PDB file of C-alpha atoms in Angstrom:
ATOM      1  CA  MET A   1      70.541  34.909 -17.461  1.00  0.00           C
ATOM      2  CA  SER A   2      68.589  32.951 -14.898  1.00  0.00           C
ATOM      3  CA  SER A   3      68.307  29.272 -15.739  1.00  0.00           C
ATOM      4  CA  THR A   4      65.264  28.799 -13.518  1.00  0.00           C
ATOM      5  CA  VAL A   5      62.856  31.577 -14.445  1.00  0.00           C
ATOM      6  CA  THR A   6      61.739  33.531 -17.506  1.00  0.00           C
ATOM      7  CA  SER A   7      61.358  37.227 -16.788  1.00  0.00           C
ATOM      8  CA  ARG A   8      58.053  38.745 -17.770  1.00  0.00           C
ATOM      9  CA  ARG A   9      59.861  41.568 -19.520  1.00  0.00           C
ATOM     10  CA  ARG A  10      61.648  39.188 -21.859  1.00  0.00           C
ATOM     11  CA  GLN A  11      58.449  37.209 -22.381  1.00  0.00           C
ATOM     12  CA  LEU A  12      56.627  40.442 -23.184  1.00  0.00           C
ATOM     13  CA  GLY A  13      59.336  41.433 -25.647  1.00  0.00           C
ATOM     14  CA  ASN A  14      58.916  38.134 -27.471  1.00  0.00           C
ATOM     15  CA  GLU A  15      55.134  38.523 -27.586  1.00  0.00           C
ATOM     16  CA  ILE A  16      55.483  42.065 -28.972  1.00  0.00           C
ATOM     17  CA  ARG A  17      57.895  40.808 -31.620  1.00  0.00           C
ATOM     18  CA  ARG A  18      55.514  38.020 -32.635  1.00  0.00           C
ATOM     19  CA  ALA A  19      52.574  40.422 -32.869  1.00  0.00           C
ATOM     20  CA  ARG A  20      54.617  42.898 -34.912  1.00  0.00           C
ATOM     21  CA  LEU A  21      55.793  40.229 -37.350  1.00  0.00           C
ATOM     22  CA  ALA A  22      52.234  38.898 -37.694  1.00  0.00           C
ATOM     23  CA  ALA A  23      51.120  42.434 -38.583  1.00  0.00           C
ATOM     24  CA  GLY A  24      53.872  42.742 -41.189  1.00  0.00           C
ATOM     25  CA  MET A  25      55.400  45.834 -39.572  1.00  0.00           C
ATOM     26  CA  THR A  26      59.079  46.698 -39.191  1.00  0.00           C
ATOM     27  CA  GLN A  27      60.758  47.988 -36.051  1.00  0.00           C
ATOM     28  CA  GLN A  28      61.308  51.318 -37.834  1.00  0.00           C
ATOM     29  CA  GLU A  29      57.592  51.662 -38.531  1.00  0.00           C
ATOM     30  CA  VAL A  30      56.779  51.008 -34.880  1.00  0.00           C
ATOM     31  CA  ALA A  31      59.422  53.520 -33.810  1.00  0.00           C
ATOM     32  CA  GLU A  32      57.855  56.179 -36.046  1.00  0.00           C
ATOM     33  CA  LEU A  33      54.445  55.364 -34.566  1.00  0.00           C
ATOM     34  CA  LEU A  34      55.754  55.963 -31.033  1.00  0.00           C
ATOM     35  CA  GLY A  35      58.023  58.861 -31.961  1.00  0.00           C
ATOM     36  CA  CYS A  36      61.229  57.170 -30.814  1.00  0.00           C
ATOM     37  CA  GLY A  37      64.270  55.508 -32.330  1.00  0.00           C
ATOM     38  CA  GLN A  38      64.378  52.005 -33.764  1.00  0.00           C
ATOM     39  CA  GLY A  39      66.959  51.109 -31.129  1.00  0.00           C
ATOM     40  CA  LYS A  40      64.361  51.500 -28.393  1.00  0.00           C
ATOM     41  CA  ILE A  41      61.970  49.096 -30.130  1.00  0.00           C
ATOM     42  CA  ASN A  42      64.823  46.655 -30.554  1.00  0.00           C
ATOM     43  CA  LYS A  43      65.577  46.821 -26.816  1.00  0.00           C
ATOM     44  CA  ILE A  44      61.896  46.401 -25.904  1.00  0.00           C
ATOM     45  CA  GLU A  45      61.632  43.259 -28.010  1.00  0.00           C
ATOM     46  CA  ALA A  46      64.893  41.920 -26.564  1.00  0.00           C
ATOM     47  CA  GLY A  47      63.556  42.436 -23.040  1.00  0.00           C
ATOM     48  CA  ALA A  48      66.416  44.856 -22.295  1.00  0.00           C
ATOM     49  CA  VAL A  49      64.098  47.719 -21.296  1.00  0.00           C
ATOM     50  CA  SER A  50      60.537  48.005 -20.078  1.00  0.00           C
ATOM     51  CA  VAL A  51      57.676  49.495 -22.102  1.00  0.00           C
ATOM     52  CA  LYS A  52      55.051  51.998 -20.965  1.00  0.00           C
ATOM     53  CA  GLN A  53      51.525  50.622 -20.964  1.00  0.00           C
ATOM     54  CA  SER A  54      50.386  53.594 -23.105  1.00  0.00           C
ATOM     55  CA  ASP A  55      53.062  52.792 -25.725  1.00  0.00           C
ATOM     56  CA  LEU A  56      52.185  49.117 -25.604  1.00  0.00           C
ATOM     57  CA  LYS A  57      48.490  49.866 -26.125  1.00  0.00           C
ATOM     58  CA  GLN A  58      49.349  52.026 -29.135  1.00  0.00           C
ATOM     59  CA  MET A  59      51.478  49.251 -30.617  1.00  0.00           C
ATOM     60  CA  LEU A  60      48.872  46.561 -30.083  1.00  0.00           C
ATOM     61  CA  ASP A  61      46.198  48.718 -31.709  1.00  0.00           C
ATOM     62  CA  ALA A  62      48.447  49.125 -34.748  1.00  0.00           C
ATOM     63  CA  PHE A  63      49.156  45.375 -34.808  1.00  0.00           C
ATOM     64  CA  GLY A  64      45.452  44.530 -34.730  1.00  0.00           C
ATOM     65  CA  ALA A  65      46.050  42.245 -31.749  1.00  0.00           C
ATOM     66  CA  SER A  66      43.134  40.233 -30.394  1.00  0.00           C
ATOM     67  CA  ARG A  67      41.509  41.056 -27.070  1.00  0.00           C
ATOM     68  CA  THR A  68      43.130  37.973 -25.527  1.00  0.00           C
ATOM     69  CA  GLU A  69      46.576  39.063 -26.728  1.00  0.00           C
ATOM     70  CA  VAL A  70      46.017  42.619 -25.507  1.00  0.00           C
ATOM     71  CA  ASP A  71      44.926  41.501 -22.042  1.00  0.00           C
ATOM     72  CA  MET A  72      47.838  39.088 -21.739  1.00  0.00           C
ATOM     73  CA  MET A  73      50.491  41.589 -22.833  1.00  0.00           C
ATOM     74  CA  MET A  74      49.091  44.463 -20.796  1.00  0.00           C
ATOM     75  CA  GLU A  75      49.248  42.243 -17.719  1.00  0.00           C
ATOM     76  CA  LEU A  76      52.841  41.319 -18.539  1.00  0.00           C
ATOM     77  CA  ALA A  77      53.703  45.012 -18.866  1.00  0.00           C
ATOM     78  CA  ARG A  78      52.032  45.809 -15.557  1.00  0.00           C
ATOM     79  CA  THR A  79      54.040  43.179 -13.704  1.00  0.00           C
ATOM     80  CA  SER A  80      57.238  43.545 -15.729  1.00  0.00           C
ATOM     81  CA  GLY A  81      60.288  42.380 -13.838  1.00  0.00           C
ATOM     82  CA  GLN A  82      58.396  40.065 -11.520  1.00  0.00           C
ATOM     83  CA  ARG A  83      58.720  36.324 -11.706  1.00  0.00           C
ATOM     84  CA  GLY A  84      56.023  34.979 -13.965  1.00  0.00           C
ATOM     85  CA  GLN A  85      53.984  31.818 -14.071  1.00  0.00           C
ATOM     86  CA  TRP A  86      52.662  30.472 -17.338  1.00  0.00           C
ATOM     87  CA  SER A  87      48.991  29.523 -17.243  1.00  0.00           C
ATOM     88  CA  GLY A  88      46.882  27.005 -19.149  1.00  0.00           C
ATOM     89  CA  TYR A  89      48.536  24.336 -21.249  1.00  0.00           C
ATOM     90  CA  ARG A  90      51.757  26.394 -21.472  1.00  0.00           C
ATOM     91  CA  SER A  91      52.332  25.781 -17.763  1.00  0.00           C
ATOM     92  CA  ALA A  92      53.354  22.228 -18.680  1.00  0.00           C
ATOM     93  CA  VAL A  93      56.659  23.625 -19.959  1.00  0.00           C
ATOM     94  CA  PRO A  94      59.328  23.257 -17.222  1.00  0.00           C
ATOM     95  CA  HIS A  95      60.285  26.651 -15.789  1.00  0.00           C
ATOM     96  CA  TRP A  96      63.943  26.133 -16.699  1.00  0.00           C
ATOM     97  CA  PHE A  97      63.012  25.671 -20.379  1.00  0.00           C
ATOM     98  CA  ARG A  98      60.774  28.738 -20.790  1.00  0.00           C
ATOM     99  CA  THR A  99      63.527  31.174 -21.687  1.00  0.00           C
ATOM    100  CA  PHE A 100      64.525  28.793 -24.488  1.00  0.00           C
ATOM    101  CA  THR A 101      61.023  28.462 -25.935  1.00  0.00           C
ATOM    102  CA  ASP A 102      60.393  32.203 -25.594  1.00  0.00           C
ATOM    103  CA  LEU A 103      63.507  33.096 -27.566  1.00  0.00           C
ATOM    104  CA  GLU A 104      63.398  30.296 -30.137  1.00  0.00           C
ATOM    105  CA  PRO A 105      61.228  32.251 -32.644  1.00  0.00           C
ATOM    106  CA  ALA A 106      63.329  35.403 -32.165  1.00  0.00           C
ATOM    107  CA  ALA A 107      66.687  33.814 -33.015  1.00  0.00           C
ATOM    108  CA  SER A 108      68.413  34.455 -36.322  1.00  0.00           C
ATOM    109  CA  GLU A 109      70.219  31.099 -36.256  1.00  0.00           C
ATOM    110  CA  ILE A 110      69.919  27.973 -34.097  1.00  0.00           C
ATOM    111  CA  LEU A 111      72.503  25.205 -34.107  1.00  0.00           C
ATOM    112  CA  SER A 112      71.266  22.038 -32.409  1.00  0.00           C
ATOM    113  CA  TRP A 113      73.150  18.802 -31.690  1.00  0.00           C
ATOM    114  CA  HIS A 114      71.374  15.699 -30.381  1.00  0.00           C
ATOM    115  CA  GLY A 115      73.129  12.378 -30.197  1.00  0.00           C
ATOM    116  CA  GLU A 116      70.543   9.975 -28.781  1.00  0.00           C
ATOM    117  CA  ARG A 117      67.083  11.423 -29.394  1.00  0.00           C
ATOM    118  CA  ILE A 118      65.003  13.447 -31.825  1.00  0.00           C
ATOM    119  CA  PRO A 119      64.623  17.026 -30.514  1.00  0.00           C
ATOM    120  CA  GLY A 120      61.166  18.486 -29.881  1.00  0.00           C
ATOM    121  CA  PRO A 121      60.700  20.642 -33.009  1.00  0.00           C
ATOM    122  CA  LEU A 122      61.515  17.670 -35.254  1.00  0.00           C
ATOM    123  CA  GLN A 123      59.375  15.048 -33.522  1.00  0.00           C
ATOM    124  CA  SER A 124      56.441  13.481 -35.345  1.00  0.00           C
ATOM    125  CA  GLU A 125      53.211  13.241 -33.361  1.00  0.00           C
ATOM    126  CA  HIS A 126      53.553   9.448 -33.169  1.00  0.00           C
ATOM    127  CA  TYR A 127      57.065   9.785 -31.724  1.00  0.00           C
ATOM    128  CA  MET A 128      56.120  12.431 -29.151  1.00  0.00           C
ATOM    129  CA  LEU A 129      53.023  10.531 -28.001  1.00  0.00           C
ATOM    130  CA  LYS A 130      55.094   7.396 -27.499  1.00  0.00           C
ATOM    131  CA  GLN A 131      57.718   9.387 -25.619  1.00  0.00           C
ATOM    132  CA  PHE A 132      55.181  10.971 -23.269  1.00  0.00           C
ATOM    133  CA  SER A 133      53.352   7.691 -22.626  1.00  0.00           C
ATOM    134  CA  GLU A 134      56.618   5.876 -21.834  1.00  0.00           C
ATOM    135  CA  ALA A 135      57.469   8.677 -19.391  1.00  0.00           C
ATOM    136  CA  ARG A 136      54.040   8.170 -17.751  1.00  0.00           C
ATOM    137  CA  ALA A 137      53.239  11.852 -18.244  1.00  0.00           C
ATOM    138  CA  THR A 138      49.921  12.905 -16.702  1.00  0.00           C
ATOM    139  CA  ASP A 139      49.488  16.039 -18.838  1.00  0.00           C
ATOM    140  CA  VAL A 140      49.994  14.529 -22.317  1.00  0.00           C
ATOM    141  CA  THR A 141      47.489  16.855 -24.032  1.00  0.00           C
ATOM    142  CA  ALA A 142      49.231  19.963 -22.721  1.00  0.00           C
ATOM    143  CA  LEU A 143      52.663  18.589 -23.596  1.00  0.00           C
ATOM    144  CA  VAL A 144      51.597  17.764 -27.151  1.00  0.00           C
ATOM    145  CA  ARG A 145      50.047  21.229 -27.603  1.00  0.00           C
ATOM    146  CA  ASN A 146      53.261  22.835 -26.431  1.00  0.00           C
ATOM    147  CA  ARG A 147      55.346  20.674 -28.725  1.00  0.00           C
ATOM    148  CA  LEU A 148      53.111  21.528 -31.693  1.00  0.00           C
ATOM    149  CA  GLU A 149      53.267  25.220 -30.776  1.00  0.00           C
ATOM    150  CA  ARG A 150      57.059  25.097 -30.937  1.00  0.00           C
ATOM    151  CA  LYS A 151      56.829  23.761 -34.479  1.00  0.00           C
ATOM    152  CA  GLN A 152      55.279  27.065 -35.536  1.00  0.00           C
ATOM    153  CA  VAL A 153      58.798  28.485 -35.544  1.00  0.00           C
ATOM    154  CA  PHE A 154      59.239  26.914 -38.983  1.00  0.00           C
ATOM    155  CA  ASP A 155      56.217  28.793 -40.376  1.00  0.00           C
ATOM    156  CA  LEU A 156      57.275  32.302 -39.359  1.00  0.00           C
ATOM    157  CA  LYS A 157      57.535  34.891 -42.125  1.00  0.00           C
ATOM    158  CA  ARG A 158      61.290  34.976 -41.494  1.00  0.00           C
ATOM    159  CA  PRO A 159      62.096  31.876 -39.436  1.00  0.00           C
ATOM    160  CA  PRO A 160      65.542  31.348 -37.940  1.00  0.00           C
ATOM    161  CA  TYR A 161      68.044  29.262 -39.838  1.00  0.00           C
ATOM    162  CA  TYR A 162      67.536  26.076 -37.825  1.00  0.00           C
ATOM    163  CA  ARG A 163      70.388  23.610 -38.286  1.00  0.00           C
ATOM    164  CA  PHE A 164      70.181  20.161 -36.697  1.00  0.00           C
ATOM    165  CA  ILE A 165      72.849  17.497 -36.373  1.00  0.00           C
ATOM    166  CA  LEU A 166      71.387  14.161 -35.261  1.00  0.00           C
ATOM    167  CA  GLY A 167      73.417  11.156 -34.196  1.00  0.00           C
ATOM    168  CA  GLU A 168      72.529   7.890 -35.909  1.00  0.00           C
ATOM    169  CA  ALA A 169      71.586   6.508 -32.491  1.00  0.00           C
ATOM    170  CA  ALA A 170      68.610   8.910 -32.449  1.00  0.00           C
ATOM    171  CA  PHE A 171      67.068   6.803 -35.233  1.00  0.00           C
ATOM    172  CA  ARG A 172      68.004   3.423 -33.779  1.00  0.00           C
ATOM    173  CA  ARG A 173      66.771   4.103 -30.228  1.00  0.00           C
ATOM    174  CA  MET A 174      63.035   4.802 -30.118  1.00  0.00           C
ATOM    175  CA  PRO A 175      61.077   5.753 -26.972  1.00  0.00           C
ATOM    176  CA  GLY A 176      60.216   2.526 -25.176  1.00  0.00           C
ATOM    177  CA  GLY A 177      62.554   0.364 -27.244  1.00  0.00           C
ATOM    178  CA  PRO A 178      62.574  -0.922 -30.846  1.00  0.00           C
ATOM    179  CA  ASN A 179      59.454   0.157 -32.711  1.00  0.00           C
ATOM    180  CA  PRO A 180      59.622   0.165 -36.536  1.00  0.00           C
ATOM    181  CA  SER A 181      56.251   1.923 -36.864  1.00  0.00           C
ATOM    182  CA  VAL A 182      57.286   4.858 -34.687  1.00  0.00           C
ATOM    183  CA  ALA A 183      60.698   5.042 -36.352  1.00  0.00           C
ATOM    184  CA  LEU A 184      59.184   5.023 -39.853  1.00  0.00           C
ATOM    185  CA  ASP A 185      56.697   7.747 -38.942  1.00  0.00           C
ATOM    186  CA  GLN A 186      59.560   9.858 -37.583  1.00  0.00           C
ATOM    187  CA  VAL A 187      61.834   9.343 -40.586  1.00  0.00           C
ATOM    188  CA  GLU A 188      59.089  10.165 -43.079  1.00  0.00           C
ATOM    189  CA  HIS A 189      58.228  13.260 -41.039  1.00  0.00           C
ATOM    190  CA  LEU A 190      61.821  14.496 -41.270  1.00  0.00           C
ATOM    191  CA  LEU A 191      61.933  13.959 -45.028  1.00  0.00           C
ATOM    192  CA  ARG A 192      58.760  16.019 -45.469  1.00  0.00           C
ATOM    193  CA  LEU A 193      59.907  18.718 -43.079  1.00  0.00           C
ATOM    194  CA  GLU A 194      63.246  19.443 -44.708  1.00  0.00           C
ATOM    195  CA  GLU A 195      61.658  19.401 -48.159  1.00  0.00           C
ATOM    196  CA  ARG A 196      59.057  21.951 -47.084  1.00  0.00           C
ATOM    197  CA  TYR A 197      61.190  24.430 -45.115  1.00  0.00           C
ATOM    198  CA  ALA A 198      64.108  26.092 -46.895  1.00  0.00           C
ATOM    199  CA  ARG A 199      65.696  27.362 -43.674  1.00  0.00           C
ATOM    200  CA  THR A 200      65.675  23.993 -41.907  1.00  0.00           C
ATOM    201  CA  PHE A 201      68.759  21.813 -42.310  1.00  0.00           C
ATOM    202  CA  ILE A 202      69.127  18.251 -41.031  1.00  0.00           C
ATOM    203  CA  HIS A 203      72.441  16.374 -41.017  1.00  0.00           C
ATOM    204  CA  VAL A 204      73.004  12.849 -39.723  1.00  0.00           C
ATOM    205  CA  LEU A 205      76.194  11.932 -37.884  1.00  0.00           C
ATOM    206  CA  PRO A 206      76.727   8.212 -38.698  1.00  0.00           C
ATOM    207  CA  PHE A 207      78.178   5.673 -36.296  1.00  0.00           C
ATOM    208  CA  ASP A 208      81.272   5.198 -38.488  1.00  0.00           C
ATOM    209  CA  THR A 209      82.281   8.875 -38.398  1.00  0.00           C
ATOM    210  CA  ARG A 210      85.879   9.499 -37.333  1.00  0.00           C
ATOM    211  CA  LEU A 211      85.767  11.692 -34.241  1.00  0.00           C
ATOM    212  CA  SER A 212      87.744  11.511 -31.015  1.00  0.00           C
ATOM    213  CA  PHE A 213      84.473  11.854 -29.080  1.00  0.00           C
ATOM    214  CA  VAL A 214      81.019  13.404 -29.333  1.00  0.00           C
ATOM    215  CA  PRO A 215      79.865  15.975 -26.749  1.00  0.00           C
ATOM    216  CA  ASN A 216      76.643  15.993 -24.786  1.00  0.00           C
ATOM    217  CA  ASP A 217      73.605  17.543 -26.469  1.00  0.00           C
ATOM    218  CA  PHE A 218      73.591  21.324 -26.753  1.00  0.00           C
ATOM    219  CA  THR A 219      71.887  24.113 -28.690  1.00  0.00           C
ATOM    220  CA  ILE A 220      73.443  27.422 -29.774  1.00  0.00           C
ATOM    221  CA  MET A 221      71.142  30.424 -30.265  1.00  0.00           C
ATOM    222  CA  ARG A 222      72.302  33.505 -32.155  1.00  0.00           C
ATOM    223  CA  PHE A 223      70.405  36.771 -32.501  1.00  0.00           C
ATOM    224  CA  SER A 224      70.613  39.677 -34.925  1.00  0.00           C
ATOM    225  CA  ASP A 225      69.360  42.194 -32.343  1.00  0.00           C
ATOM    226  CA  ALA A 226      70.489  43.194 -28.863  1.00  0.00           C
ATOM    227  CA  THR A 227      69.647  39.789 -27.359  1.00  0.00           C
ATOM    228  CA  LYS A 228      72.828  38.097 -26.185  1.00  0.00           C
ATOM    229  CA  ASP A 229      73.809  34.854 -27.906  1.00  0.00           C
ATOM    230  CA  PHE A 230      73.835  31.815 -25.643  1.00  0.00           C
ATOM    231  CA  VAL A 231      74.224  28.043 -25.438  1.00  0.00           C
ATOM    232  CA  PHE A 232      71.596  25.874 -23.786  1.00  0.00           C
ATOM    233  CA  VAL A 233      72.632  22.573 -22.229  1.00  0.00           C
ATOM    234  CA  GLU A 234      69.892  20.338 -20.852  1.00  0.00           C
ATOM    235  CA  HIS A 235      70.537  17.829 -18.070  1.00  0.00           C
ATOM    236  CA  ALA A 236      68.542  15.475 -15.856  1.00  0.00           C
ATOM    237  CA  ALA A 237      67.727  18.169 -13.286  1.00  0.00           C
ATOM    238  CA  GLY A 238      66.984  21.045 -15.691  1.00  0.00           C
ATOM    239  CA  GLY A 239      69.034  23.173 -18.032  1.00  0.00           C
ATOM    240  CA  VAL A 240      71.916  25.655 -18.070  1.00  0.00           C
ATOM    241  CA  TYR A 241      72.186  28.841 -20.157  1.00  0.00           C
ATOM    242  CA  ILE A 242      75.796  29.727 -21.002  1.00  0.00           C
ATOM    243  CA  GLU A 243      76.610  33.269 -22.158  1.00  0.00           C
ATOM    244  CA  ASP A 244      80.298  33.644 -21.273  1.00  0.00           C
ATOM    245  CA  GLU A 245      82.069  34.464 -24.550  1.00  0.00           C
ATOM    246  CA  GLY A 246      84.949  32.053 -23.983  1.00  0.00           C
ATOM    247  CA  ASP A 247      82.675  29.147 -23.135  1.00  0.00           C
ATOM    248  CA  PHE A 248      80.338  30.077 -25.994  1.00  0.00           C
ATOM    249  CA  GLU A 249      83.187  29.808 -28.492  1.00  0.00           C
ATOM    250  CA  LEU A 250      84.101  26.360 -27.157  1.00  0.00           C
ATOM    251  CA  PHE A 251      80.607  25.156 -28.081  1.00  0.00           C
ATOM    252  CA  VAL A 252      80.864  26.810 -31.502  1.00  0.00           C
ATOM    253  CA  ASP A 253      84.119  24.919 -32.071  1.00  0.00           C
ATOM    254  CA  ALA A 254      82.426  21.673 -30.986  1.00  0.00           C
ATOM    255  CA  TRP A 255      79.567  22.352 -33.390  1.00  0.00           C
ATOM    256  CA  ASP A 256      82.000  22.998 -36.251  1.00  0.00           C
ATOM    257  CA  ARG A 257      83.733  19.667 -35.613  1.00  0.00           C
ATOM    258  CA  LEU A 258      80.407  17.817 -35.595  1.00  0.00           C
ATOM    259  CA  ARG A 259      79.220  19.600 -38.717  1.00  0.00           C
ATOM    260  CA  GLY A 260      82.439  18.808 -40.539  1.00  0.00           C
ATOM    261  CA  ALA A 261      81.995  15.104 -39.768  1.00  0.00           C
ATOM    262  CA  ALA A 262      78.246  14.881 -40.419  1.00  0.00           C
ATOM    263  CA  GLN A 263      76.620  14.015 -43.719  1.00  0.00           C
ATOM    264  CA  GLU A 264      75.627  16.678 -46.212  1.00  0.00           C
ATOM    265  CA  ARG A 265      71.921  17.257 -46.864  1.00  0.00           C
ATOM    266  CA  ARG A 266      71.841  14.998 -49.934  1.00  0.00           C
ATOM    267  CA  GLU A 267      73.616  12.205 -48.079  1.00  0.00           C
ATOM    268  CA  THR A 268      71.253  12.638 -45.131  1.00  0.00           C
ATOM    269  CA  ALA A 269      68.222  12.375 -47.420  1.00  0.00           C
ATOM    270  CA  GLU A 270      69.639   9.172 -48.918  1.00  0.00           C
ATOM    271  CA  PHE A 271      70.315   7.802 -45.415  1.00  0.00           C
ATOM    272  CA  LEU A 272      66.744   8.535 -44.315  1.00  0.00           C
ATOM    273  CA  GLU A 273      65.194   7.104 -47.487  1.00  0.00           C
ATOM    274  CA  LYS A 274      67.210   3.905 -47.116  1.00  0.00           C
ATOM    275  CA  LEU A 275      66.263   3.678 -43.439  1.00  0.00           C
ATOM    276  CA  ALA A 276      62.593   4.160 -44.335  1.00  0.00           C
ATOM    277  CA  GLU A 277      62.818   1.259 -46.806  1.00  0.00           C
ATOM    278  CA  ASP A 278      64.376  -0.993 -44.160  1.00  0.00           C
ATOM    279  CA  LEU A 279      61.697  -0.062 -41.635  1.00  0.00           C
ATOM    280  CA  ARG A 280      58.868  -0.786 -44.084  1.00  0.00           C
ATOM    281  CA  THR A 281      60.391  -4.224 -44.658  1.00  0.00           C
ATOM    282  CA  GLN A 282      60.474  -4.877 -40.908  1.00  0.00           C
ATOM    283  CA  ILE A 283      56.829  -3.858 -40.543  1.00  0.00           C
ATOM    284  CA  GLN A 284      55.752  -6.177 -43.385  1.00  0.00           C
ATOM    285  CA  VAL A 285      57.574  -9.236 -42.026  1.00  0.00           C
TER     286      VAL A 285
END
């Protein structure tokens, strides 16, 4: 998998999947519509094979897709396999991160570890605005829209099981330095989010946990279809997608060690509620 470009075919497959799910149709129903096997639809959505424009048009008609969606997906089909550029506010997403955001809604399970910061899908608007302003971002509106779009993964009809482990430092180190107001907004946001979404799990890894070391941040994505599982590791110059089975299992082992040391959901809720109380006290002083 290229770590620097998102293929249009894979992007198209994700868009088809989203449109199908929005229409409440199964892969088998689409296969019957086109007169093919379910396996072919699965491969189309995984970006493993291309799709004929006539078949795509038939699918989009059945999905009740909007004219904008039809035009966008037909263009993707026409240029399938070429390197694509995202337009509009989506172009603010770094090219090395587009494969990740494309596949995020399609995953069956996502395991995310972040030691020093709150990851994008969990960020409150106050937190993300502070982060972007401290980074002197020039396209804040586009970045916020992209961040809010990613949050839609939680509202899918069948969202992935999204499991987060967050280091305690992520709550102590706010963008731009100590800021009780931003921290309180973020903590309260997390409490509401986990209460609302049954498939979202948040676990805090406290400072006093007994571990020999903690690894750098990483995210594991697993899929129930033909899409290959992978690990995404972000760094200062971009990101790396790791698919090698041996390396993948090393990250799974690292995740299991972190999960075994992290707090359970009830303990995490108590930690966040206590932290929220402390932050309110700081704000009032």
